[in-house]
PDB file of C-alpha atoms and ligand atoms in Angstrom:
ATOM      1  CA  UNK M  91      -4.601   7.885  14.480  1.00  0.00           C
ATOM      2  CA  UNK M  92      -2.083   8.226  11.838  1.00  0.00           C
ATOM      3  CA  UNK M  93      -1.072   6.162   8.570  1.00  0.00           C
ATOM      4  CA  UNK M  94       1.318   5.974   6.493  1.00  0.00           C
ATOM      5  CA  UNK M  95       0.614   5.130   2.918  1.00  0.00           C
ATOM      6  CA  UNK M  96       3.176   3.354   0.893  1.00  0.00           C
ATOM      7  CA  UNK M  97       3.334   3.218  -2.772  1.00  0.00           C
ATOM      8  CA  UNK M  98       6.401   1.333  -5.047  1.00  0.00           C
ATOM      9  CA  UNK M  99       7.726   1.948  -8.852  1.00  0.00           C
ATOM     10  CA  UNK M 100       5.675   3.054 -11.556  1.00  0.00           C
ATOM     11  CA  UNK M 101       2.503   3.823  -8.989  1.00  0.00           C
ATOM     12  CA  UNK M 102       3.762   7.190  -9.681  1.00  0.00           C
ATOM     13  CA  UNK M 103       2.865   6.669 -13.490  1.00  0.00           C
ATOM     14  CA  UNK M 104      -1.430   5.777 -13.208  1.00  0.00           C
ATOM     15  CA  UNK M 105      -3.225   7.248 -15.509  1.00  0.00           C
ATOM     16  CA  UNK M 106      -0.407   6.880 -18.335  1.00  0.00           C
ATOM     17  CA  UNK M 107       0.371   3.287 -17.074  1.00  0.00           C
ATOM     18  CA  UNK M 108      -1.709   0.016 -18.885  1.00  0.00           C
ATOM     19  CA  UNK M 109      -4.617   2.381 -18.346  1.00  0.00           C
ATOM     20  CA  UNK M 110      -6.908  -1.043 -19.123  1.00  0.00           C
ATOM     21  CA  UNK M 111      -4.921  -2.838 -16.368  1.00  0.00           C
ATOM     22  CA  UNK M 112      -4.678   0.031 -13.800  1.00  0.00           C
ATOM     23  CA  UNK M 113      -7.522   2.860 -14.741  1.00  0.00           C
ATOM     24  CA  UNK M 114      -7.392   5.545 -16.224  1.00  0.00           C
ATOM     25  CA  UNK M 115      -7.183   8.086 -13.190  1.00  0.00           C
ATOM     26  CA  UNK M 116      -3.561   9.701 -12.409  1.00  0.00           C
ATOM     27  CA  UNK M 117      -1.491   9.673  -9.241  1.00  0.00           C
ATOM     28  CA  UNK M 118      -2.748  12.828  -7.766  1.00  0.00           C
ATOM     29  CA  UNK M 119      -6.183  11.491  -7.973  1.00  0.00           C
ATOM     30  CA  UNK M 120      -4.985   8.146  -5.794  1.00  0.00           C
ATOM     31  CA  UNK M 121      -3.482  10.682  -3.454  1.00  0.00           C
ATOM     32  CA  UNK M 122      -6.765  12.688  -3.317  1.00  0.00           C
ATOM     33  CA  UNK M 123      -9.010   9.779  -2.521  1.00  0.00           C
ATOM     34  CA  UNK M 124      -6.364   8.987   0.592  1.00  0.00           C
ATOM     35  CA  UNK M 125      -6.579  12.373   2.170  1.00  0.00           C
ATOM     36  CA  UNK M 126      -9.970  12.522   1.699  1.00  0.00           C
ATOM     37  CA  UNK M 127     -10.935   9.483   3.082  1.00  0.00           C
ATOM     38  CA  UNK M 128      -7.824   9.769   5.989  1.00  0.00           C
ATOM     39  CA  UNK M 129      -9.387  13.565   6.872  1.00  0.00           C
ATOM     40  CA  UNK M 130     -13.375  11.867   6.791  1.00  0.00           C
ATOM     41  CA  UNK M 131     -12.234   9.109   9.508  1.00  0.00           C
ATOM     42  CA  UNK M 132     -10.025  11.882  11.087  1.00  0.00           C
ATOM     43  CA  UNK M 133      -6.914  10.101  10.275  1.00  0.00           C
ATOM     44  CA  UNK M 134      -3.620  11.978   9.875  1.00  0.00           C
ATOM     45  CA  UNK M 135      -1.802  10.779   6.957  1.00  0.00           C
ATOM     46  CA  UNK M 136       1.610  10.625   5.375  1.00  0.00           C
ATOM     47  CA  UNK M 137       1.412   9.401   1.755  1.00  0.00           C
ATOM     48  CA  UNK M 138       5.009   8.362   0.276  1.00  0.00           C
ATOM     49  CA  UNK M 139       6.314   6.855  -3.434  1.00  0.00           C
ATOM     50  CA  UNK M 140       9.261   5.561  -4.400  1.00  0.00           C
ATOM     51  CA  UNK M 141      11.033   3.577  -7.520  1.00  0.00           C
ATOM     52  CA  UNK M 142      13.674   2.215  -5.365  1.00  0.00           C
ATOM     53  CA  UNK M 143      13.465  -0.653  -2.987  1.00  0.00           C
ATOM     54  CA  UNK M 144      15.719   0.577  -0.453  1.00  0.00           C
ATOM     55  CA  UNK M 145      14.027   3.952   0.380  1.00  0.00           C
ATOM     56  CA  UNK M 146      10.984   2.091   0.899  1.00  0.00           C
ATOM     57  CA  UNK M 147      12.728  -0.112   3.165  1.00  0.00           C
ATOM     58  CA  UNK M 148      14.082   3.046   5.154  1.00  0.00           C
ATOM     59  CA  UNK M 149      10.867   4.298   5.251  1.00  0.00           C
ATOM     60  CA  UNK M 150       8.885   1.576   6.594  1.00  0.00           C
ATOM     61  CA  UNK M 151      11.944   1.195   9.360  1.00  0.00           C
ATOM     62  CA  UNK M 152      11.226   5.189   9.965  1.00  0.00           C
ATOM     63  CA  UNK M 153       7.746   4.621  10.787  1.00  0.00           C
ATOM     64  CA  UNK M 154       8.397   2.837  13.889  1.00  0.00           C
ATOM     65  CA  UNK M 155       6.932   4.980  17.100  1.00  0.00           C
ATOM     66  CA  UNK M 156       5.029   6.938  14.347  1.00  0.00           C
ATOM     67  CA  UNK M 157       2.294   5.312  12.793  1.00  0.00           C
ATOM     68  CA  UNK M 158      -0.745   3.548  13.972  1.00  0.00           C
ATOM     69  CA  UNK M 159      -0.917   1.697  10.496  1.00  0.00           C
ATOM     70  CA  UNK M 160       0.308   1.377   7.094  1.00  0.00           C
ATOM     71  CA  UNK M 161      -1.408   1.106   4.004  1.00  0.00           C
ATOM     72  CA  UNK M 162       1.242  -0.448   1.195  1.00  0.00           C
ATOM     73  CA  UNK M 163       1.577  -1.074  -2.680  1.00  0.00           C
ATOM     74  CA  UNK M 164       4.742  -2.673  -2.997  1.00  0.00           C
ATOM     75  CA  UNK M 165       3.860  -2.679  -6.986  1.00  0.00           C
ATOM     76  CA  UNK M 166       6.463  -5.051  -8.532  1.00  0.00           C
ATOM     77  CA  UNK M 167       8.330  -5.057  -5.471  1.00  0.00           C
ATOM     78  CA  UNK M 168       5.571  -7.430  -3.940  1.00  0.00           C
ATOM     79  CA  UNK M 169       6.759 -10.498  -5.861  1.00  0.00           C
ATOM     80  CA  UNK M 170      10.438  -9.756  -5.185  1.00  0.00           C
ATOM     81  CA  UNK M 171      11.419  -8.244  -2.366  1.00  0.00           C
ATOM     82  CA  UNK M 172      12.092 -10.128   0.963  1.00  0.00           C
ATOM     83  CA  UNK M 173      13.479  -6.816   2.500  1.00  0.00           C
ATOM     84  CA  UNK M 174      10.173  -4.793   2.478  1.00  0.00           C
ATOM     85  CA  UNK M 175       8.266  -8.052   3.915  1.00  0.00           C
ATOM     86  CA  UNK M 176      11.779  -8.415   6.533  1.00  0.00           C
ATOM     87  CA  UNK M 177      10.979  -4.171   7.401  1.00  0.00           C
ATOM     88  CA  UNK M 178       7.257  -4.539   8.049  1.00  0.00           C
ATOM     89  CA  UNK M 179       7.888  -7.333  10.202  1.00  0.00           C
ATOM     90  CA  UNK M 180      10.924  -5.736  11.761  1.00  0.00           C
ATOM     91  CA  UNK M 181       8.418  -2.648  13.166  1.00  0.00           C
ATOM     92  CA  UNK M 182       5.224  -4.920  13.207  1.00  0.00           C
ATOM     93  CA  UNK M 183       2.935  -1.967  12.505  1.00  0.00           C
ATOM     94  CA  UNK M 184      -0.539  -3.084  11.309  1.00  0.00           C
ATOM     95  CA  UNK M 185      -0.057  -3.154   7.634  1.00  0.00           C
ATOM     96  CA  UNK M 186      -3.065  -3.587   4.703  1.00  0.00           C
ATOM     97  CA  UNK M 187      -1.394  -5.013   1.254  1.00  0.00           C
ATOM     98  CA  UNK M 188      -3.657  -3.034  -1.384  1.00  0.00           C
ATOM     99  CA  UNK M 189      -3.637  -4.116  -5.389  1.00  0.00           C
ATOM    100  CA  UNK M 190      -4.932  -1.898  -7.772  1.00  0.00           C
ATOM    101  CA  UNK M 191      -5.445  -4.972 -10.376  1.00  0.00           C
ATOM    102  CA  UNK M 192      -6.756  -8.465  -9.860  1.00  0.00           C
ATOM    103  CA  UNK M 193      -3.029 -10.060  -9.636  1.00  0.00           C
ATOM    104  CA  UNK M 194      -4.451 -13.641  -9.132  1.00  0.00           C
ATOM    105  CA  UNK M 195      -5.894 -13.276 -12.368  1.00  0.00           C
ATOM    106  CA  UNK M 196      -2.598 -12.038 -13.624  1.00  0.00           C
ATOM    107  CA  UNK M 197       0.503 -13.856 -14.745  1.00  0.00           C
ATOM    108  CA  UNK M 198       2.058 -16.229 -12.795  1.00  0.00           C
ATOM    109  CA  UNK M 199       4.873 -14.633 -11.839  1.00  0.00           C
ATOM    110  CA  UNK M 200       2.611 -12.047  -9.668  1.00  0.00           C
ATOM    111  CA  UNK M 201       0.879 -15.364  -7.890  1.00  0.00           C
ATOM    112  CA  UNK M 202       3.406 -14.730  -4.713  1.00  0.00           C
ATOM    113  CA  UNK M 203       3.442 -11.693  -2.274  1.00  0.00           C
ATOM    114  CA  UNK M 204       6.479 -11.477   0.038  1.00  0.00           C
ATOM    115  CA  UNK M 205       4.783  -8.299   1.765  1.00  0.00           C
ATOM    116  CA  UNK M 206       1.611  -9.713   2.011  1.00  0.00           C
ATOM    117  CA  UNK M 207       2.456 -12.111   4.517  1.00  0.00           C
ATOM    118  CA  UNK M 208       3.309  -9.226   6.932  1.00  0.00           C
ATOM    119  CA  UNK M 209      -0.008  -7.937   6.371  1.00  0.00           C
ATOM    120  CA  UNK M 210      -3.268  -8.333   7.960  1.00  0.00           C
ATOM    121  CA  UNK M 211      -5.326  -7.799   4.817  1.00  0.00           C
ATOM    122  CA  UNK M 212      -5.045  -7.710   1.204  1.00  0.00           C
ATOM    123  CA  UNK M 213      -7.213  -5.623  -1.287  1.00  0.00           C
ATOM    124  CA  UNK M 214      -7.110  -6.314  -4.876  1.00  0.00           C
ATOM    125  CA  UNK M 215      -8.538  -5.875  -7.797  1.00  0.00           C
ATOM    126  CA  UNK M 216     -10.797  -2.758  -6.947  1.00  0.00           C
ATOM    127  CA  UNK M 217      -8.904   0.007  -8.570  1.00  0.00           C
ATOM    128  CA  UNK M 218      -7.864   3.169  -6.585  1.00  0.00           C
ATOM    129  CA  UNK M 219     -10.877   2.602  -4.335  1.00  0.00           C
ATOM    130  CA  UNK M 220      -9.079  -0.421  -3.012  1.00  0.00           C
ATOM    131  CA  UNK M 221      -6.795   2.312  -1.087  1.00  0.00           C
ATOM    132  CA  UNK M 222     -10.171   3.489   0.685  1.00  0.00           C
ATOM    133  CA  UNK M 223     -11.405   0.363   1.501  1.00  0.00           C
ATOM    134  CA  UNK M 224      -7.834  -0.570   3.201  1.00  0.00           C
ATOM    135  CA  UNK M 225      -7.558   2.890   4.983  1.00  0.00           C
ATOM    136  CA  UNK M 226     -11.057   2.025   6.093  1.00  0.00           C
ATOM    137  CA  UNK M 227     -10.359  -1.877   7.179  1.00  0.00           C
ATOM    138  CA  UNK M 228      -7.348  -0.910   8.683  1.00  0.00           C
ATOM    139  CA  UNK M 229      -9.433   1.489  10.714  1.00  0.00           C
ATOM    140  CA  UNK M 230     -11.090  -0.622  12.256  1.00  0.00           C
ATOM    141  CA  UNK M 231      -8.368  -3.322  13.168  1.00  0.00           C
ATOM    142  CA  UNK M 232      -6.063  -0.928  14.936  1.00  0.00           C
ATOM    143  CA  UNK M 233      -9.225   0.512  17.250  1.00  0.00           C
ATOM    144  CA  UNK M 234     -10.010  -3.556  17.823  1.00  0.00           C
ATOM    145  CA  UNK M 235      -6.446  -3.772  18.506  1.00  0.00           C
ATOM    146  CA  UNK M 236      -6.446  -0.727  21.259  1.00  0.00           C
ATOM    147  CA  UNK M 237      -9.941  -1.815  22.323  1.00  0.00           C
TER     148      UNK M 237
HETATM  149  C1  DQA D 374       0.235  -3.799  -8.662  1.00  0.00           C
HETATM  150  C2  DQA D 374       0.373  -5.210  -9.231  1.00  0.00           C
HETATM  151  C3  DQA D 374       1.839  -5.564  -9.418  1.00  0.00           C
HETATM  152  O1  DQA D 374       1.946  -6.885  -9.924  1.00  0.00           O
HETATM  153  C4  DQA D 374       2.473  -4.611 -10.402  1.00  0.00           C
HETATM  154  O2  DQA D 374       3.849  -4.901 -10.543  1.00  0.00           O
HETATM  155  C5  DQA D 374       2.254  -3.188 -10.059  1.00  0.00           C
HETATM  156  C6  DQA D 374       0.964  -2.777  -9.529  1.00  0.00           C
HETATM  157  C7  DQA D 374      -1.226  -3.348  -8.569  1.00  0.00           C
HETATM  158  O3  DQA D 374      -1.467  -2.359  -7.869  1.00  0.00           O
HETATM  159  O4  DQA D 374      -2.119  -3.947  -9.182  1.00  0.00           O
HETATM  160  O5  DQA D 374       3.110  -2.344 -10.300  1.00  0.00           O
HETATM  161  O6  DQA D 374       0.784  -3.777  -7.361  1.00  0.00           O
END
């Protein structure tokens, strides 16, 4: 099985980031906790960040044929951007939305998710381990899904 883990802008900066909002453990250590849990469940995986809107876009449309699943933190891009939710629905690979904060206890302007509503699952509000938890979820689905 393979997945492809998608991170958006400023994912890149944990650690340094609103460490109160977002924790104080660094990138690497998000992309630690996804190979480690990918190579437990012996899942290949492709982990992937970007600032830009577009390259996320591309990648998501490169994934198509290639990935089993896709595990995605649009970050900022979640409340905005109709062309990531348009791209996951375009390749309609089995997609977890994953939150490192609580955004429904955030400000109102994080209260809507374009790219959650191509997803079968949303995680939020469980720090980095919320990347675990959707790697494992999303598992599961896509082995229910080949039966
Ligand atoms: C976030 C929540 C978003 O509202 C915010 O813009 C982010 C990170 C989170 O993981 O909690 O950059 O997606």
């Amino acid at each position: 099985m393979k997945f492809l883990i998608i991170n958006g802008p400023n994912i890149n900066m944990l650690g340094l980031r609103e460490p109160g909002i977002y924790g104080s453990q660094n990138y690497a250590a998000l992309e630690s906790l996804v190979r480690e849990t990918c190579a437990a469940e012996g899942i290949e995986a492709e982990i992937f960040q970007s600032n830009h809107e577009g390259a996320i876009v591309d990648k998501i449309q490169q994934a198509y044929g290639h990935y089993h699943g896709i595990v995605i933190n649009p970050a900022a891009y979640t409340h905005t951007s109709i062309a990531i939710l348009d791209s996951l629905k375009a390749v309609a690979i089995p997609a977890v939305e994953v939150h490192i904060s609580d955004v429904r206890q955030r400000e109102g302007f994080r209260q809507v998710s374009y790219a959650g509503q191509a997803c079968a699952k949303t995680i939020m509000g469980q720090g980095i381990e919320g990347y675990r938890l959707g790697i494992l979820w999303l598992k599961g689905y896509v082995e229910g899904l080949e039966g």
